XYZ file of C-alpha atoms in Angstrom:
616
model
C -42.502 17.438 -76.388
C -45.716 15.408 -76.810
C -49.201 16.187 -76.073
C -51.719 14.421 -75.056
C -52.664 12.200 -78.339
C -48.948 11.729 -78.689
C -48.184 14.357 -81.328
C -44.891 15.696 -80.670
C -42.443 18.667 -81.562
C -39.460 19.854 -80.789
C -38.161 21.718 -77.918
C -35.439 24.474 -78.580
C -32.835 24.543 -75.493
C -33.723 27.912 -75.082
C -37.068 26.840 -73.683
C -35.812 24.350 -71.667
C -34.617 24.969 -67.979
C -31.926 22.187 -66.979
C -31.073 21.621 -63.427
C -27.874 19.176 -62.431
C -25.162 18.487 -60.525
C -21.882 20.715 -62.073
C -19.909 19.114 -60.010
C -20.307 16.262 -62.113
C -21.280 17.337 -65.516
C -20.973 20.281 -67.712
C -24.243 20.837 -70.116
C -24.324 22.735 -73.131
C -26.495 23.359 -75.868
C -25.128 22.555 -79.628
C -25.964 24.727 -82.693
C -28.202 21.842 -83.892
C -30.413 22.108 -80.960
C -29.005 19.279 -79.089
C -27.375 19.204 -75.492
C -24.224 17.969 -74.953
C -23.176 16.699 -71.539
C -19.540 15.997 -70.824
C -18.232 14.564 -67.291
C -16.284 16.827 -65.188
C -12.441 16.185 -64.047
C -11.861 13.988 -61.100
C -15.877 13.521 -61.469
C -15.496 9.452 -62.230
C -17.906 7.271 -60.304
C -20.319 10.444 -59.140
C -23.812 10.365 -60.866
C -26.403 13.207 -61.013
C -30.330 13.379 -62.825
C -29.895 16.189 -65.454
C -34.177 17.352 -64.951
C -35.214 19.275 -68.141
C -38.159 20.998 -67.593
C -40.565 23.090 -70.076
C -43.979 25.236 -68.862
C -44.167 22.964 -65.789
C -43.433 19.729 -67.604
C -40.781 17.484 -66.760
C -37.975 15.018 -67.787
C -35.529 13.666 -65.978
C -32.436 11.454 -67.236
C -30.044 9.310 -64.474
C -26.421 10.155 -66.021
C -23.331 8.513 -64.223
C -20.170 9.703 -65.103
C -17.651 7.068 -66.176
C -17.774 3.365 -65.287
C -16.041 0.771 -63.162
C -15.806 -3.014 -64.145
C -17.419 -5.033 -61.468
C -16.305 -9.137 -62.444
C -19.515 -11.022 -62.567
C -18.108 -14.471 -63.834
C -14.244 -15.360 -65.074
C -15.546 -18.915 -66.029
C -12.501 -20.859 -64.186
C -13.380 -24.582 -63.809
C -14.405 -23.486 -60.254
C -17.567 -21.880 -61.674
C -20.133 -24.099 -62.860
C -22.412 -23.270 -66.034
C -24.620 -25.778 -67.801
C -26.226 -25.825 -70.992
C -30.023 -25.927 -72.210
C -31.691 -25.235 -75.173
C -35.030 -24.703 -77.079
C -35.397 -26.340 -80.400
C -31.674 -26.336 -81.039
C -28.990 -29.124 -78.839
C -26.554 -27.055 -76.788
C -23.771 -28.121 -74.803
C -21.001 -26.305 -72.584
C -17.346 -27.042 -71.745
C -14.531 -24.879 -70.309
C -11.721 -24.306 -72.756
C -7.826 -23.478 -71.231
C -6.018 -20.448 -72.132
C -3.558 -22.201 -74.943
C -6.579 -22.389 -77.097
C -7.321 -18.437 -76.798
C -5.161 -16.105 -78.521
C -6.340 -12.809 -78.331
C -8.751 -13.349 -75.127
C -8.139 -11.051 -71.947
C -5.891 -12.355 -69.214
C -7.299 -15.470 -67.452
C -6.343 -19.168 -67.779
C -9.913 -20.513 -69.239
C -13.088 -19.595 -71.236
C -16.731 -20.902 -71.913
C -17.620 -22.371 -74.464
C -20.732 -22.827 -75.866
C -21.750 -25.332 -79.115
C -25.194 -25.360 -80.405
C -26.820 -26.689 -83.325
C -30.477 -24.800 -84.719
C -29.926 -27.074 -87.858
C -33.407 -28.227 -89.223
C -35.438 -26.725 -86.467
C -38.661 -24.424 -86.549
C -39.650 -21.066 -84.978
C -36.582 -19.188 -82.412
C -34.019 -21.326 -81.740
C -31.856 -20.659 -78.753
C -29.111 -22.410 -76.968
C -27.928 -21.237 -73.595
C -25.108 -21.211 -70.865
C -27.479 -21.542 -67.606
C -25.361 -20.302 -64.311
C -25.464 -22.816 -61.295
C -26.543 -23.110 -58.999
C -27.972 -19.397 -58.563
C -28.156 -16.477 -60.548
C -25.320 -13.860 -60.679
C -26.878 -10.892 -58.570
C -25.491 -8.007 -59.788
C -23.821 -4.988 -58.055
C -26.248 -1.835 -56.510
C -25.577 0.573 -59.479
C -25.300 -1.555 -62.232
C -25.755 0.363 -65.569
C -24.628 -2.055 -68.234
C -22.939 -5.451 -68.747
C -19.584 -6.401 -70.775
C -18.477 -9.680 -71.702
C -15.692 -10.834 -74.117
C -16.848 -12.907 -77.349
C -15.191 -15.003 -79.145
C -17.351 -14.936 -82.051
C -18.139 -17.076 -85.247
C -19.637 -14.727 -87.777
C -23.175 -16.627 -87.885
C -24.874 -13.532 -87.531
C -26.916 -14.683 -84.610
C -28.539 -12.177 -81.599
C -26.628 -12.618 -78.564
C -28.470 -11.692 -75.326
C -28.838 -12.581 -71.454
C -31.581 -13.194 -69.117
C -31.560 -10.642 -66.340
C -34.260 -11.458 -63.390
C -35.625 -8.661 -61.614
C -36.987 -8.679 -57.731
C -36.372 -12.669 -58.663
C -39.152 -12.393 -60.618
C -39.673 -10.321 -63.903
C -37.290 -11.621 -66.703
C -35.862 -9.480 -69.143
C -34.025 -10.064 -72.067
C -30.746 -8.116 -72.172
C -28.826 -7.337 -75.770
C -25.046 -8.021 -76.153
C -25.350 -7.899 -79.721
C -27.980 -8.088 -82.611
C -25.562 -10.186 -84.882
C -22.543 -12.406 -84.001
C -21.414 -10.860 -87.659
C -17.789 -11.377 -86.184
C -14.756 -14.187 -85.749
C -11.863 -13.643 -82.955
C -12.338 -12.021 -79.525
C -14.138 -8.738 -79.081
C -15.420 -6.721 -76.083
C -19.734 -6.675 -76.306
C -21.316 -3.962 -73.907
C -25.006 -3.362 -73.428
C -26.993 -0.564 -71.397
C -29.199 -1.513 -68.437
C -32.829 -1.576 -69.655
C -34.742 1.291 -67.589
C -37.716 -0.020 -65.468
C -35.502 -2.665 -63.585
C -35.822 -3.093 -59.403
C -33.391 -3.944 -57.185
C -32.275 -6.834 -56.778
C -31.153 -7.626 -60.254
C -30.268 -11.219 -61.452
C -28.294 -12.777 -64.257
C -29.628 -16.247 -64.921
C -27.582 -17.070 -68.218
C -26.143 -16.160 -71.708
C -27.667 -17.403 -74.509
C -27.325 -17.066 -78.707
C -31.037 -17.003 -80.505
C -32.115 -16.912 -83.991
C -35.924 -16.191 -85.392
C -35.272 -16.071 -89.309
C -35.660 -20.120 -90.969
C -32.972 -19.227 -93.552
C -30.751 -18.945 -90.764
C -30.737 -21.954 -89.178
C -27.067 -23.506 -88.501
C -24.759 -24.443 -85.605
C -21.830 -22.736 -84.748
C -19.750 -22.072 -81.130
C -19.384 -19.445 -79.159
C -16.679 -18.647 -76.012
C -17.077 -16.289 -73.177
C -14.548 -14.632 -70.865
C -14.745 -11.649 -68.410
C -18.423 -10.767 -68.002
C -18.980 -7.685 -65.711
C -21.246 -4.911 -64.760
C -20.229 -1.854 -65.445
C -21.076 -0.055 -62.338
C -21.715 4.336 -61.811
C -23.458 6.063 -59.178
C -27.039 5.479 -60.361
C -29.565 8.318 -59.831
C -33.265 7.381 -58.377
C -35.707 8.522 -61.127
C -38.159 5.037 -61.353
C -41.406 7.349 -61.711
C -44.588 5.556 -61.624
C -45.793 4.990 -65.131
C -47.580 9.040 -66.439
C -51.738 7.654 -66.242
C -53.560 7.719 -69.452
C -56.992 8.247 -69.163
C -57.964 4.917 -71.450
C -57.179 2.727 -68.105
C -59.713 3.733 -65.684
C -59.590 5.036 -61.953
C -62.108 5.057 -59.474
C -64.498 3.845 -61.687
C -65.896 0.750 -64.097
C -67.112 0.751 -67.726
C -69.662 2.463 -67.546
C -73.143 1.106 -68.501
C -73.696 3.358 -71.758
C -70.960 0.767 -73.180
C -70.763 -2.260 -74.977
C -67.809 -4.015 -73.795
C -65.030 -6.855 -74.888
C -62.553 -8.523 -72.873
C -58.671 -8.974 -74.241
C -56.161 -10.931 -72.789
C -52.708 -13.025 -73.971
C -49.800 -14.789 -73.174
C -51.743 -17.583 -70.890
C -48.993 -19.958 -72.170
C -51.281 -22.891 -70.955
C -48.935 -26.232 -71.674
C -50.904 -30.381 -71.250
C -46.963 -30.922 -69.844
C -47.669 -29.452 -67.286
C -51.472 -29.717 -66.594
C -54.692 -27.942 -64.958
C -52.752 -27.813 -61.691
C -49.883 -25.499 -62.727
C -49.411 -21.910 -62.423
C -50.498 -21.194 -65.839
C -53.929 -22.936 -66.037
C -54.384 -21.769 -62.453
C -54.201 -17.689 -64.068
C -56.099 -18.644 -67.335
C -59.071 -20.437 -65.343
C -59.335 -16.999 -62.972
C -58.803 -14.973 -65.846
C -61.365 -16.887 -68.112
C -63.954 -16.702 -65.395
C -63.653 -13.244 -64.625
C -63.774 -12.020 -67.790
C -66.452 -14.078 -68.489
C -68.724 -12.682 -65.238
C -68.146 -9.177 -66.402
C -70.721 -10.639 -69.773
C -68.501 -8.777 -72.064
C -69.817 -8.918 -75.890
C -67.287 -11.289 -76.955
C -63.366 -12.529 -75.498
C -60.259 -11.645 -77.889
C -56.819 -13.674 -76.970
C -54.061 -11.885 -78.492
C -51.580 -14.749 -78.943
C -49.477 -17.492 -76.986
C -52.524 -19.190 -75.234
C -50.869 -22.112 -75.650
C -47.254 -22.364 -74.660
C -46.342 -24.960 -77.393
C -48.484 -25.674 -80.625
C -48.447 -29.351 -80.001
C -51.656 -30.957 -80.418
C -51.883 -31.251 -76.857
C -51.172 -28.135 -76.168
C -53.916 -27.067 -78.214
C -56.234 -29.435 -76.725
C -55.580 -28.572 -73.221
C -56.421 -24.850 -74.098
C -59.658 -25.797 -76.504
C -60.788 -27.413 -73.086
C -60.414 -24.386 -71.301
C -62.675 -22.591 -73.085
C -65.032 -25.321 -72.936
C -65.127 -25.555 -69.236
C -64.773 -21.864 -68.707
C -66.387 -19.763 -71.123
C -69.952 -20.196 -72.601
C -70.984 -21.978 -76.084
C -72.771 -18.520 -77.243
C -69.914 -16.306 -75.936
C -67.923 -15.560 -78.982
C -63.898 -16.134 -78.828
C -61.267 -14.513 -81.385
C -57.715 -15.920 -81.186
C -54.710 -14.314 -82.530
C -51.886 -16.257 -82.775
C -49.091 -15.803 -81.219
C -44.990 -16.969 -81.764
C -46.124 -19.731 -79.159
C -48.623 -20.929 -81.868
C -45.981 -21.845 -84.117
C -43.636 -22.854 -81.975
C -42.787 -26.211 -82.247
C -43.915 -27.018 -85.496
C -41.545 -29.005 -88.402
C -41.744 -25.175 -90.635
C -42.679 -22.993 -87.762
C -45.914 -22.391 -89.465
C -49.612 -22.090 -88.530
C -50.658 -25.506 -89.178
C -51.135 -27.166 -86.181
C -53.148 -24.445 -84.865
C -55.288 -24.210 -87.542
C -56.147 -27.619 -87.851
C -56.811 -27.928 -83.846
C -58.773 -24.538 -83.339
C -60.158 -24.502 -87.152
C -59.391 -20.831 -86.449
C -58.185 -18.538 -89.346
C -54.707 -17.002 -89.014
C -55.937 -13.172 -89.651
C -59.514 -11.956 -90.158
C -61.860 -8.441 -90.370
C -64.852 -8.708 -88.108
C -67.225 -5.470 -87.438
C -68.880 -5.198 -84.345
C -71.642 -2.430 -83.401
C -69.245 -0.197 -85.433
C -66.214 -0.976 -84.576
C -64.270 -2.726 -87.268
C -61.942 -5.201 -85.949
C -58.720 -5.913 -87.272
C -57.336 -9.014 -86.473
C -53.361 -9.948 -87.877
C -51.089 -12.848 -87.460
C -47.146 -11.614 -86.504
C -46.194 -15.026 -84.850
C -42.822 -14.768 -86.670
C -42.218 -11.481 -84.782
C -42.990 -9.649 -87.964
C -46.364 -8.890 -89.793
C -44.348 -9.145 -93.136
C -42.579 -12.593 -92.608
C -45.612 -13.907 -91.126
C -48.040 -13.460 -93.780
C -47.025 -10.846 -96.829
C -50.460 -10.812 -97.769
C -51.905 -9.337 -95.063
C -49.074 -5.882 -95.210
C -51.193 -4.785 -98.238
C -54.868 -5.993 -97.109
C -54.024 -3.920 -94.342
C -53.449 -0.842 -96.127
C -56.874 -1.724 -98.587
C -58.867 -2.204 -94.915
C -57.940 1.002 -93.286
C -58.597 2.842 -97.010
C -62.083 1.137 -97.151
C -62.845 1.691 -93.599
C -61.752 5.272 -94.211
C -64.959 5.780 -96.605
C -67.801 3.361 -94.787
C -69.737 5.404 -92.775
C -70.904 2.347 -90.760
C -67.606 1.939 -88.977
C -66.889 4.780 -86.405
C -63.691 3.171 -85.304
C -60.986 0.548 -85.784
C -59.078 -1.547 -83.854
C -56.024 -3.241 -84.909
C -54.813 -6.357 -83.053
C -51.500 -8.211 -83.481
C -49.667 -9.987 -80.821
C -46.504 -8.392 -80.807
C -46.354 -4.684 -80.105
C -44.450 -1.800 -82.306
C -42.117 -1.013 -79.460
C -41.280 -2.821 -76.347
C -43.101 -1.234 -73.693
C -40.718 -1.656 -71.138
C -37.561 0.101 -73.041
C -35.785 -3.504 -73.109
C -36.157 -2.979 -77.059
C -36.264 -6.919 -77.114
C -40.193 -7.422 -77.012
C -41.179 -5.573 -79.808
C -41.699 -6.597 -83.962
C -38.271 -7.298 -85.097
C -38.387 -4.933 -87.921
C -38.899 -1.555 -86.769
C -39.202 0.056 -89.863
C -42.437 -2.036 -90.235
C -43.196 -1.018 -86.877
C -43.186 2.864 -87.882
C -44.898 2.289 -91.162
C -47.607 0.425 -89.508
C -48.357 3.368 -86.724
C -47.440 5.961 -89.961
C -50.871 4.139 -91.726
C -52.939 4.240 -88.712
C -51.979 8.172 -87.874
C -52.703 8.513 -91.618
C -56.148 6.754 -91.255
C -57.539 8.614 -88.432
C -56.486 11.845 -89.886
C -57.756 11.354 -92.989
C -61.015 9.779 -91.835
C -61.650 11.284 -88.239
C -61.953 8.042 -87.146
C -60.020 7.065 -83.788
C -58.243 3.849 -84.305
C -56.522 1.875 -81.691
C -54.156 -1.166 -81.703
C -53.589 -3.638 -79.543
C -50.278 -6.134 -78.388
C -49.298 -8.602 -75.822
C -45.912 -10.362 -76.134
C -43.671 -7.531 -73.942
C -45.874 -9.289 -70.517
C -46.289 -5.776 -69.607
C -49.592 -3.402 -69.051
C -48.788 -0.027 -70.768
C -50.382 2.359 -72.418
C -48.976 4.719 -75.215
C -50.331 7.387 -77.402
C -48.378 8.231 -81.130
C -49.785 10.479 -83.302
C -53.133 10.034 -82.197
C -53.117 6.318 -82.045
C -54.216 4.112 -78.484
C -51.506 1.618 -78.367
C -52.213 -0.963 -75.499
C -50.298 -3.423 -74.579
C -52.149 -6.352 -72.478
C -50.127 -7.855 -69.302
C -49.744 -11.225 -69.187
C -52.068 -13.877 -67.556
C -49.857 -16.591 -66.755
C -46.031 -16.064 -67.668
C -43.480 -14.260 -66.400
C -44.068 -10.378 -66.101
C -41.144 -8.937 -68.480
C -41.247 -5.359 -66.766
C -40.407 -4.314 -63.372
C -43.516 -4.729 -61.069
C -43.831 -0.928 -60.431
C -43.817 -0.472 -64.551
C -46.704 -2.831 -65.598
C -44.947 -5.939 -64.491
C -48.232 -7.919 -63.243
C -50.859 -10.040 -64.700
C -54.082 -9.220 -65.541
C -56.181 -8.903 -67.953
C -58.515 -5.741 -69.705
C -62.741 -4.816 -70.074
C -62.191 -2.694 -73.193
C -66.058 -0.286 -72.869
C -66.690 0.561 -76.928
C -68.746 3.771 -76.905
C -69.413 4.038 -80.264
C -70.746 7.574 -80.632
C -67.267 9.214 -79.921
C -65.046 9.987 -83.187
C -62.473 12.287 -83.789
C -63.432 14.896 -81.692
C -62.962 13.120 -78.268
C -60.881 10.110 -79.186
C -59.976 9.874 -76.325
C -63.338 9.065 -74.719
C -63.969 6.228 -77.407
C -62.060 3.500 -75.229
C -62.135 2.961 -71.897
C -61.006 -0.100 -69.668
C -60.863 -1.220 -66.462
C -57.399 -3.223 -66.112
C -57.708 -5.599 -63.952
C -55.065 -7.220 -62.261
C -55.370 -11.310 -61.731
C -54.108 -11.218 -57.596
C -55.635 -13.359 -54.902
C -54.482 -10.486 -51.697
C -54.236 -6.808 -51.144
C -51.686 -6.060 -48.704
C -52.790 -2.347 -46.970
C -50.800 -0.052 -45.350
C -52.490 2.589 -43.083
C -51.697 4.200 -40.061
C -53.781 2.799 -36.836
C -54.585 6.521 -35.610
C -53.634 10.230 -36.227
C -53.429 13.437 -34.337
C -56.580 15.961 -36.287
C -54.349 18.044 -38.399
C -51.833 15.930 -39.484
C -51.268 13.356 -42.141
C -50.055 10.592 -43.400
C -49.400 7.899 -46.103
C -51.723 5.102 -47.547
C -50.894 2.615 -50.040
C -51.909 -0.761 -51.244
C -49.833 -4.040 -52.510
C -51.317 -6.330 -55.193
C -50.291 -10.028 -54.218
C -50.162 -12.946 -56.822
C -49.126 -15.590 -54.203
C -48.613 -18.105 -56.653
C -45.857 -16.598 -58.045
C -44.465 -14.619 -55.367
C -45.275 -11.670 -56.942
C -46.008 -8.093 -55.295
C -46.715 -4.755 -56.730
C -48.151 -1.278 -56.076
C -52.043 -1.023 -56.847
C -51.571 1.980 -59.017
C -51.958 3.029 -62.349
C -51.373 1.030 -65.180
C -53.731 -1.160 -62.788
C -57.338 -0.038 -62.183
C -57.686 0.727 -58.556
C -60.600 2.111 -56.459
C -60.143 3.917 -53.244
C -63.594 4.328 -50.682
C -64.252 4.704 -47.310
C -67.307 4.926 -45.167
C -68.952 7.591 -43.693
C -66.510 10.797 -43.173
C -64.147 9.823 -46.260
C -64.030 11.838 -48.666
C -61.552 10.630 -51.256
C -60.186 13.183 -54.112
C -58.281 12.684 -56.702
C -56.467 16.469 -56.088
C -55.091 19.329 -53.574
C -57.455 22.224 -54.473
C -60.389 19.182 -54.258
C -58.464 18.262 -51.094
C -58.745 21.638 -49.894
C -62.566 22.593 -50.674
C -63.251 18.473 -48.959
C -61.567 19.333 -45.530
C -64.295 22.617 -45.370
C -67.329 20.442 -45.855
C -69.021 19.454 -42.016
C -69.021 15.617 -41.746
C -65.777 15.284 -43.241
C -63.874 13.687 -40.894
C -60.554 12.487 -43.300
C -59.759 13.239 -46.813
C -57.672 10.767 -48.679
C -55.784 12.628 -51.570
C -54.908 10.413 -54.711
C -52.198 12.271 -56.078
C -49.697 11.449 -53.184
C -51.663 9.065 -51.207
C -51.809 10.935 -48.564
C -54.919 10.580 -45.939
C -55.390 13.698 -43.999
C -57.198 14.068 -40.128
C -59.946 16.609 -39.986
C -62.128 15.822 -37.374
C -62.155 13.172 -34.747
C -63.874 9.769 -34.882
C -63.201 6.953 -37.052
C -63.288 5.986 -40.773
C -62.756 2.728 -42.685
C -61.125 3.403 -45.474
C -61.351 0.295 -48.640
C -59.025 -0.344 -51.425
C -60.014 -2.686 -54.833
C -59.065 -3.697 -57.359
C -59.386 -7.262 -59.765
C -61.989 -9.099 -57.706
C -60.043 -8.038 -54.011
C -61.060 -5.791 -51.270
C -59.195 -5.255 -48.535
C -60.122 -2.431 -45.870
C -58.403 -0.797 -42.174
C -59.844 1.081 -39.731
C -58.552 4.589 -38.897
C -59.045 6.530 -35.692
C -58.669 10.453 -35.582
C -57.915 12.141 -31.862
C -58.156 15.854 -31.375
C -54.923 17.391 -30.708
C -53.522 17.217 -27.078
């Protein structure tokens, strides 16, 4: 169980009420506290949502009981696969069953050769499907694919498109540590919509010391297919992204943004400048204090690149309008050591630096090789000598920490996240330890996972900032949108309201609002509202919900709540003619006439009349 802050305990079985199908599963509970679920016989292919629930709270987990092989791809000659890479060579060719032993029945295989010999940053060299992506099966809860591997020790992974839109890494294995043919599986990520896409297979390395070339071959890839369960909850709100409100003017405020992934290839006119100029502007008209980039403004770290995004700022955002720029993996992309250099030496930027501002001490780190350690080992122990020092100066009243990739992956892909996650849990370990020791709230800050979320561990804000102009990485009802954040610093909060210390309005970079409300209702009756963020550019839609900032109004009669029992006193008032109910979006007839009810939210409006007729 967690609270609030994100301190959590655990719950003993015998607190917890569990509610499931038994036709299809038998639950008990373990000496050890655990609950072991075991699939009924004859139950194959039925699914159920085993709901655990404790003093009114509530878990639910989708469990299908066994699986069914669904063939994706046999890679026959009829199939056709290409190859791509990114700073490796790559190349495909089908291989005939004489030169398999030990594959699974089938007369050829794929095989792909790569080379990362020499190169900088991730290397990756893939087996692109053509000429669509593999859509895979309604009830799709994991992949398989037979390997034959070469013991390189390289990650193995997919690209899996959801809605055609959000791409998400997917994990066959962490380390090609093998030789011969083996059988890979890998679990669904949760927060993926229907349809879901394959686009390719692909092998990847991060570490320098690892950089060789190698083959691969590929046989039988399927979905593994169960009666899925429907539990894709909107995100829980957190009380750092605000609703129905702005910042509020008692509040000095910053803006934060990353993963522009601005590129001189392909110029001012693409998608990506396109969302940074928006972005820049509007974050610029809210006259924050200063503008924080949390890594991969650029796309590349050519000189051009860096160019190209040095005259964004110029055009977009003021001389005397400060600008701190983490770097990102994108930063060192395509450099001859995958270093820092080039950006450097075209921003004149330092890699990490401390900055306080009003009282809030600033904490900027460099993790562009996906780990804080590899990046820049000197910086692992400053960080522990900041957060002691900060502990004792009574100037600061709070901390933020910023580093580009985030402790965890947001989205539960576990593929956007540092690569060492025992880092990642001594890092949140120091921070917990700080604001404990100190009473200081302290709050870190990602990008990378192109997701908005918001988590709480031990007392710690994590944030992590959606992206502006790539490809969301989450599902577009989990935070899979871009956008950007107006962090409001009040500086007079500490430990005993932490969570009143930050506050943001996360705002969502969308040029429509799509809104859906009934023409007329009967007094007495009700009936849904909702609203659809549009980013036309990219084809992208998504509910206007929390972890966006939305605001709900109406003219004269409206009276919009944000609960039943407020519902309930509203309908009693005279005047109130409709009362629109947050909680379930539900807008409710009292009276007759006529409101106008008016959604926001990012710099749209869109509003619909509604008529209200006495009963017949």
């Amino acid at each position: 169980g967690y609270d609030a802050d994100g301190f959590d305990a655990p719950v003993a079985p015998r607190d917890v009420t569990l509610d499931y199908d038994h036709d299809a599963i038998d639950v008990t509970t373990e000496p050890d506290g655990s609950i072991r679920m075991t699939g009924r016989p004859g139950a194959t292919g039925k699914g159920t949502t085993l709901t655990a629930t404790v003093r009114g709270v509530t878990a639910k987990l989708p469990v299908a009981v066994g699986l069914v092989d669904h063939s994706l791809a046999e890679f026959e000659p009829d199939e056709s696969w290409t190859a791509s890479a990114a700073r490796a060579t790559a190349k495909v060719d089908t291989v005939a069953a004489a030169d398999r032993p030990g594959a699974p029945t089938g007369n050829h295989a794929l095989r792909l050769t790569y080379d990362f010999t020499g190169q900088p940053s991730t290397s990756a060299g893939y087996a692109v499907v053509q000429p669509t992506p593999i859509t895979l099966p309604t009830g799709a809860s994991g992949l398989a694919l037979w390997v034959k591997g070469d013991g390189k020790e390289h990650w193995l992974r997919a690209t899996l498109r959801s809605q055609g839109t959000t791409n998400v890494p997917f994990t066959f294995a962490l380390s090609v540590d093998w030789t011969g043919w083996r059988r890979v599986t890998g679990a669904l990520p949760t927060g993926f919509s229907d349809p879901i896409t394959l686009v390719n297979l692909y092998v990847v390395e991060t570490a320098q010391d690892k950089k060789d070339a190698g083959e691969l071959q590929f046989d039988a890839l399927a979905a593994q297919v169960g009666q899925q369960p429907d539990t894709h909850e909107a995100p829980t709100p957190d009380p750092y992204v605000l609703e129905q409100r702005g910042v509020g003017h008692d509040r000095w405020t910053y803006a934060v943004m990353s993963d522009l992934h601005v590129s001189a290839a392909a110029g001012p006119g693409s998608f990506a400048a396109k969302q940074a100029a928006v972005a820049l502007d509007q974050a610029v008209a809210a006259n924050p204090d200063f503008l924080l980039i949390n890594g991969d403004f650029v796309d590349s770290d050519s000189p051009a690149d860096f160019t190209f995004a040095n005259g964004l700022l110029h055009d977009h955002v003021p001389a005397g309008l400060p600008v701190y720029w983490v770097p990102g993996n994108h930063e060192a992309g395509l450099s001859s050591s995958g270093s820092l250099d080039n950006f450097e030496n075209a921003t004149g930027r330092p890699t990490r630096q401390v900055f306080d501002h009003k009282g809030t001490r600033f904490i900027l780190l460099d993790s562009h090789s996906g780990s804080l350690r590899t990046s820049d080992w000197d910086q692992v122990p400053a960080l522990e000598s900041e957060l002691d020092k900060t502990a004792k100066d009574r100037s600061v009243t709070g901390v933020v920490v910023v580093f580009h990739h985030p402790p965890h992956d947001p989205s539960g892909a576990a593929s956007s996240q540092l690569s060492d996650q025992l880092e990642a849990g001594l890092v949140e370990q120091w921070l917990a330890s700080f604001r404990e020791r100190s009473g200081k709230p302290v709050a870190l800050f990602s990008g990378h996972a192109h997701t908005a979320a918001v988590n709480r561990t031990d007392g710690v804000l994590e944030v992590n900032t959606p992206a502006v102009g790539k490809t969301p990485y989450s599902s577009p009802d989990q935070g899979g949108f871009f956008g950007w954040m107006r962090v409001g610093v009040d500086a007079g909060r500490g430990g005993a309201d932490s969570r009143a210390w930050l506050q943001a309005e996360s705002r969502p970079v969308i040029d429509g609002i799509e809104l859906t409300a009934p023409a007329r209702l009967t007094t007495g009756t009700s009936a849904p509202v909702s609203a659809t963020g549009v980013t036309s550019g990219f084809g992208l839609k998504f509910p206007l919900r929390y972890p966006a900032s939305v605001t709900w109004s109406g003219g004269k009669g409206l009276v919009v709540v944000n609960s039943p029992s407020a519902a309930k006193l509203a309908r009693l008032r005279p005047g109130t003619l409709a009362v629109l109910d947050l909680t379930d979006g539900t807008l409710s007839a009292v009276r007759p006439g006529t409101v106008t009810v008016t959604v926001a939210s990012g710099d749209q409006t869109r509003s619909a009349q509604v008529a209200f007729d006495p009963p017949t």
